[in-house]
CSV table of C-alpha atoms in Angstrom, one decimal:
chain,number,residue,atom,x,y,z
A,96,MET,CA,0.0,0.0,0.0
A,97,THR,CA,1.2,3.5,-0.8
A,98,ARG,CA,2.1,5.4,2.3
A,99,ALA,CA,2.4,9.1,2.9
A,100,LEU,CA,3.2,11.6,5.7
A,101,PHE,CA,2.9,15.3,6.4
A,102,ILE,CA,5.9,17.4,7.3
A,103,ALA,CA,4.9,20.1,9.8
A,104,GLY,CA,7.2,22.8,11.3
A,105,THR,CA,7.5,24.6,14.5
A,106,ASP,CA,7.5,27.9,12.5
A,107,THR,CA,8.2,29.5,9.2
A,108,GLY,CA,11.8,29.3,8.0
A,109,ILE,CA,13.0,26.4,10.1
A,110,GLY,CA,13.9,24.1,7.3
A,111,LYS,CA,10.8,22.0,6.5
A,112,THR,CA,11.8,21.7,2.9
A,113,HIS,CA,15.4,20.8,3.7
A,114,ALA,CA,14.1,18.0,6.1
A,115,ALA,CA,11.5,16.8,3.6
A,116,CYS,CA,14.1,16.5,0.8
A,117,THR,CA,16.5,14.7,3.2
A,118,LEU,CA,13.7,12.3,4.1
A,119,LEU,CA,12.9,11.7,0.5
A,120,HIS,CA,16.5,10.7,-0.2
A,121,ALA,CA,16.4,8.5,2.9
A,122,ILE,CA,13.2,6.7,1.9
A,123,ARG,CA,14.5,6.3,-1.7
A,124,SER,CA,17.7,4.6,-0.3
A,125,THR,CA,15.5,1.8,1.1
A,126,GLY,CA,14.5,0.9,-2.4
A,127,ARG,CA,11.1,2.6,-2.5
A,128,SER,CA,10.0,5.3,-4.9
A,129,ALA,CA,9.1,8.6,-3.3
A,130,CYS,CA,7.9,12.1,-4.3
A,131,GLY,CA,7.5,15.3,-2.5
A,132,MET,CA,4.5,17.6,-2.5
A,133,LYS,CA,4.1,21.3,-1.5
A,134,PRO,CA,0.3,21.6,-1.9
A,135,ILE,CA,0.1,25.3,-1.1
A,136,ALA,CA,3.0,27.7,-1.6
A,137,SER,CA,3.2,31.5,-1.4
A,138,GLY,CA,6.1,33.6,-2.6
A,139,CYS,CA,6.1,32.0,-6.1
A,140,GLU,CA,7.9,33.7,-9.0
A,141,GLU,CA,6.6,34.2,-12.5
A,142,THR,CA,8.6,32.2,-15.1
A,143,SER,CA,8.1,31.3,-18.7
A,144,GLU,CA,6.5,28.0,-17.5
A,145,GLY,CA,4.2,29.7,-15.0
A,146,LEU,CA,4.4,30.4,-11.2
A,147,ARG,CA,7.2,28.5,-9.5
A,148,ASN,CA,8.2,28.1,-5.9
A,149,ASP,CA,11.8,27.3,-4.8
A,150,ASP,CA,10.6,24.8,-2.1
A,151,ALA,CA,8.4,23.0,-4.5
A,152,LEU,CA,11.2,22.8,-7.1
A,153,ALA,CA,13.5,21.4,-4.5
A,154,LEU,CA,11.0,18.7,-3.6
A,155,GLN,CA,10.6,17.9,-7.3
A,156,ASP,CA,14.3,17.5,-7.7
A,157,ALA,CA,14.5,15.2,-4.7
A,158,SER,CA,11.7,12.9,-6.0
A,159,SER,CA,12.2,9.6,-7.7
A,160,ALA,CA,12.3,9.4,-11.5
A,161,PRO,CA,10.1,9.9,-13.4
A,162,GLN,CA,9.6,13.1,-11.4
A,163,PRO,CA,6.0,14.4,-11.0
A,164,SER,CA,5.0,17.5,-12.9
A,165,TYR,CA,5.2,20.9,-11.1
A,166,ASN,CA,1.5,21.3,-11.0
A,167,GLU,CA,1.1,18.0,-9.3
A,168,ILE,CA,3.6,19.0,-6.6
A,169,ASN,CA,2.3,22.5,-6.1
A,170,PRO,CA,-1.4,22.7,-7.2
A,171,VAL,CA,-2.0,26.0,-5.3
A,172,ALA,CA,0.7,28.6,-6.2
A,173,LEU,CA,0.5,32.2,-4.9
A,174,ARG,CA,2.7,35.1,-5.8
A,175,GLU,CA,3.2,37.2,-2.6
A,176,PRO,CA,5.5,35.9,0.2
A,177,LEU,CA,2.7,36.2,2.8
A,178,SER,CA,0.5,34.0,4.9
A,179,PRO,CA,-1.5,32.0,2.3
A,180,HIS,CA,-4.8,33.5,3.3
A,181,LEU,CA,-3.5,37.0,2.7
A,182,ALA,CA,-1.6,36.1,-0.6
A,183,ALA,CA,-4.8,34.5,-1.9
A,184,SER,CA,-7.0,37.4,-0.8
A,185,HIS,CA,-4.7,39.8,-2.7
A,186,GLU,CA,-5.1,37.7,-5.8
A,187,GLY,CA,-8.9,37.6,-5.4
A,188,VAL,CA,-9.1,33.8,-4.8
A,189,THR,CA,-10.2,31.6,-1.9
A,190,ILE,CA,-8.1,28.5,-1.1
A,191,THR,CA,-9.9,25.2,-1.0
A,192,LEU,CA,-8.4,21.8,-0.7
A,193,SER,CA,-10.1,20.2,-3.8
A,194,LEU,CA,-7.0,20.8,-6.0
A,195,VAL,CA,-4.8,19.5,-3.2
A,196,HIS,CA,-6.8,16.3,-2.8
A,197,ALA,CA,-6.9,15.7,-6.6
A,198,ALA,CA,-3.1,16.1,-7.0
A,199,PHE,CA,-2.4,13.9,-3.9
A,200,ASP,CA,-4.6,11.1,-5.3
A,201,VAL,CA,-2.6,11.1,-8.5
A,202,LEU,CA,0.8,11.0,-6.7
A,203,ARG,CA,-0.1,8.3,-4.2
A,204,LYS,CA,-1.1,6.0,-7.1
A,205,ARG,CA,2.3,6.5,-8.8
A,206,TYR,CA,4.8,6.4,-5.9
A,207,ASP,CA,5.4,4.2,-2.9
A,208,VAL,CA,5.6,7.2,-0.6
A,209,VAL,CA,4.4,10.8,-0.8
A,210,VAL,CA,6.0,13.3,1.5
A,211,VAL,CA,3.6,16.3,1.8
A,212,GLU,CA,5.2,19.5,3.1
A,213,GLY,CA,3.0,22.0,5.0
A,214,VAL,CA,3.1,25.7,4.7
A,215,GLY,CA,4.4,27.8,7.6
A,216,GLY,CA,3.4,26.5,11.0
A,217,TRP,CA,0.6,24.2,12.1
A,218,ARG,CA,-1.9,26.9,12.6
A,219,VAL,CA,-1.2,29.1,9.6
A,220,PRO,CA,-4.6,30.2,8.1
A,221,LEU,CA,-5.4,29.3,4.5
A,222,ALA,CA,-8.9,30.7,4.3
A,223,PRO,CA,-11.8,31.4,6.7
A,224,ASP,CA,-12.1,28.4,8.9
A,225,LEU,CA,-9.3,26.6,7.0
A,226,PHE,CA,-5.7,26.1,8.3
A,227,ALA,CA,-2.5,24.4,7.2
A,228,ALA,CA,-3.4,21.6,9.7
A,229,ASP,CA,-6.5,20.8,7.7
A,230,ILE,CA,-4.3,19.4,4.9
A,231,ALA,CA,-3.0,16.7,7.2
A,232,LYS,CA,-6.4,16.2,8.8
A,233,THR,CA,-8.4,15.8,5.6
A,234,LEU,CA,-5.8,13.5,4.0
A,235,ALA,CA,-5.5,11.5,7.3
A,236,LEU,CA,-1.7,11.7,7.2
A,237,PRO,CA,0.7,10.8,10.0
A,238,VAL,CA,2.9,13.8,10.9
A,239,VAL,CA,6.6,14.4,11.2
A,240,LEU,CA,7.5,17.6,13.1
A,241,VAL,CA,10.6,19.5,12.0
A,242,VAL,CA,12.1,21.4,14.9
A,243,GLY,CA,14.3,24.4,14.0
A,244,LEU,CA,17.0,24.1,16.7
A,245,ARG,CA,17.4,27.6,18.0
A,246,LEU,CA,16.6,29.6,21.2
A,247,GLY,CA,12.9,29.2,21.9
A,248,CYS,CA,12.5,25.9,20.1
A,249,LEU,CA,11.5,23.9,23.2
A,250,SER,CA,8.2,25.7,23.7
A,251,HIS,CA,7.5,25.9,20.0
A,252,ALA,CA,8.0,22.2,19.6
A,253,LEU,CA,5.9,21.2,22.6
A,254,LEU,CA,3.1,23.5,21.8
A,255,THR,CA,3.0,22.3,18.2
A,256,ALA,CA,3.1,18.6,19.3
A,257,GLU,CA,0.1,19.3,21.6
A,258,ALA,CA,-1.8,21.0,18.8
A,259,ILE,CA,-1.1,18.1,16.4
A,260,GLU,CA,-2.5,15.6,18.8
A,261,ALA,CA,-5.4,17.8,19.8
A,262,ASP,CA,-6.4,17.9,16.2
A,263,GLY,CA,-6.6,14.1,16.1
A,264,CYS,CA,-3.4,13.6,14.0
A,265,LYS,CA,-0.7,11.1,14.8
A,266,LEU,CA,2.8,12.5,15.5
A,267,VAL,CA,5.1,9.6,14.3
A,268,GLY,CA,8.4,11.4,14.8
A,269,TRP,CA,10.4,14.6,14.8
A,270,ILE,CA,13.5,15.9,13.1
A,271,GLY,CA,15.9,18.4,14.6
A,272,ASN,CA,17.3,20.9,12.1
A,273,ARG,CA,20.4,22.9,13.2
A,274,ILE,CA,19.4,26.2,11.7
A,275,ASP,CA,21.5,28.1,14.3
A,276,PRO,CA,25.0,26.6,14.3
A,277,GLN,CA,25.9,28.8,17.3
A,278,MET,CA,23.1,27.7,19.5
A,279,LEU,CA,24.2,27.2,23.1
A,280,ALA,CA,23.7,24.0,25.0
A,281,ILE,CA,22.6,22.2,21.8
A,282,GLU,CA,23.0,18.7,23.1
A,283,GLU,CA,21.1,19.5,26.3
A,284,ASN,CA,18.3,21.0,24.3
A,285,ILE,CA,18.1,18.0,22.0
A,286,ASP,CA,18.1,15.7,25.1
A,287,THR,CA,15.2,17.8,26.5
A,288,LEU,CA,13.2,17.4,23.3
A,289,ARG,CA,13.9,13.7,23.2
A,290,GLY,CA,12.5,13.4,26.8
A,291,LEU,CA,9.5,15.6,26.3
A,292,LEU,CA,8.2,15.1,22.8
A,293,PRO,CA,5.7,12.2,22.5
A,294,ALA,CA,7.4,10.7,19.5
A,295,PRO,CA,10.8,9.4,18.5
A,296,CYS,CA,13.6,11.5,17.1
A,297,LEU,CA,14.2,10.5,13.4
A,298,GLY,CA,17.5,12.3,13.3
A,299,ILE,CA,19.4,15.6,13.7
A,300,LEU,CA,20.4,17.5,10.6
A,301,PRO,CA,23.7,19.3,10.8
A,302,HIS,CA,24.1,22.8,9.5
A,303,GLY,CA,25.4,23.1,6.0
A,304,LEU,CA,24.9,19.6,4.6
A,305,SER,CA,22.8,19.0,1.5
A,306,PRO,CA,19.7,16.7,1.7
A,307,GLU,CA,21.5,14.0,-0.2
A,308,GLN,CA,24.6,14.2,2.1
A,309,ALA,CA,22.5,14.2,5.2
A,310,SER,CA,20.1,11.4,4.2
A,311,ASP,CA,21.9,8.6,6.1
A,312,LEU,CA,21.3,10.6,9.3
A,313,LEU,CA,17.6,10.0,9.1
A,314,ASP,CA,15.4,6.9,9.7
A,315,GLY,CA,14.1,6.3,6.2
A,316,ALA,CA,12.2,3.3,7.5
A,317,VAL,CA,9.7,5.5,9.5
A,318,LEU,CA,6.9,4.4,7.2
A,319,GLY,CA,7.6,0.7,7.4
A,320,ALA,CA,8.7,-1.7,4.8
């Protein structure tokens, strides 16, 4: 059976895409085909081929061949680098999840594993009464939480984990991403997260390594054989 998971983050700019691409390489190293998906992306640039987002392009590049089309990876592309509900409002559109579900259904039939990256943090609004969390909820995806390792990450991580479980989603693991190479007491903070988060650590990503280089540091078997 095709498996899939949702990549959530403790905040914006903490390396969800980096972790998702690294996990894609780790899963592929187990012999399974895998593709990334960025259902909703703001901050897209106009190109000769249409709107393109750097995160979605990175996920496409990290996917198994034959790689999915861009529109399958990123069905909802927005121009302004704002919270999605604001970017959509400025373009005169309202985000719904119908395009997301349709693209996901195509990908899950084609690949062994689909890694779906969220947008912003768990509670980022997409539209009235619609949040980033609803992508994971409506697709019934298990969640991997990316923790940006910097001052303040402990509270952010614990609050996000609580919100994930309160929303009825299953947190299956977390990944630490060293976005601040100068963070003090890094090992003590990691040990604290290991002790307090209600899911196993799937790995710690060093600062400065590419996803392919760092892939052997993650547990690519998180989804099972």
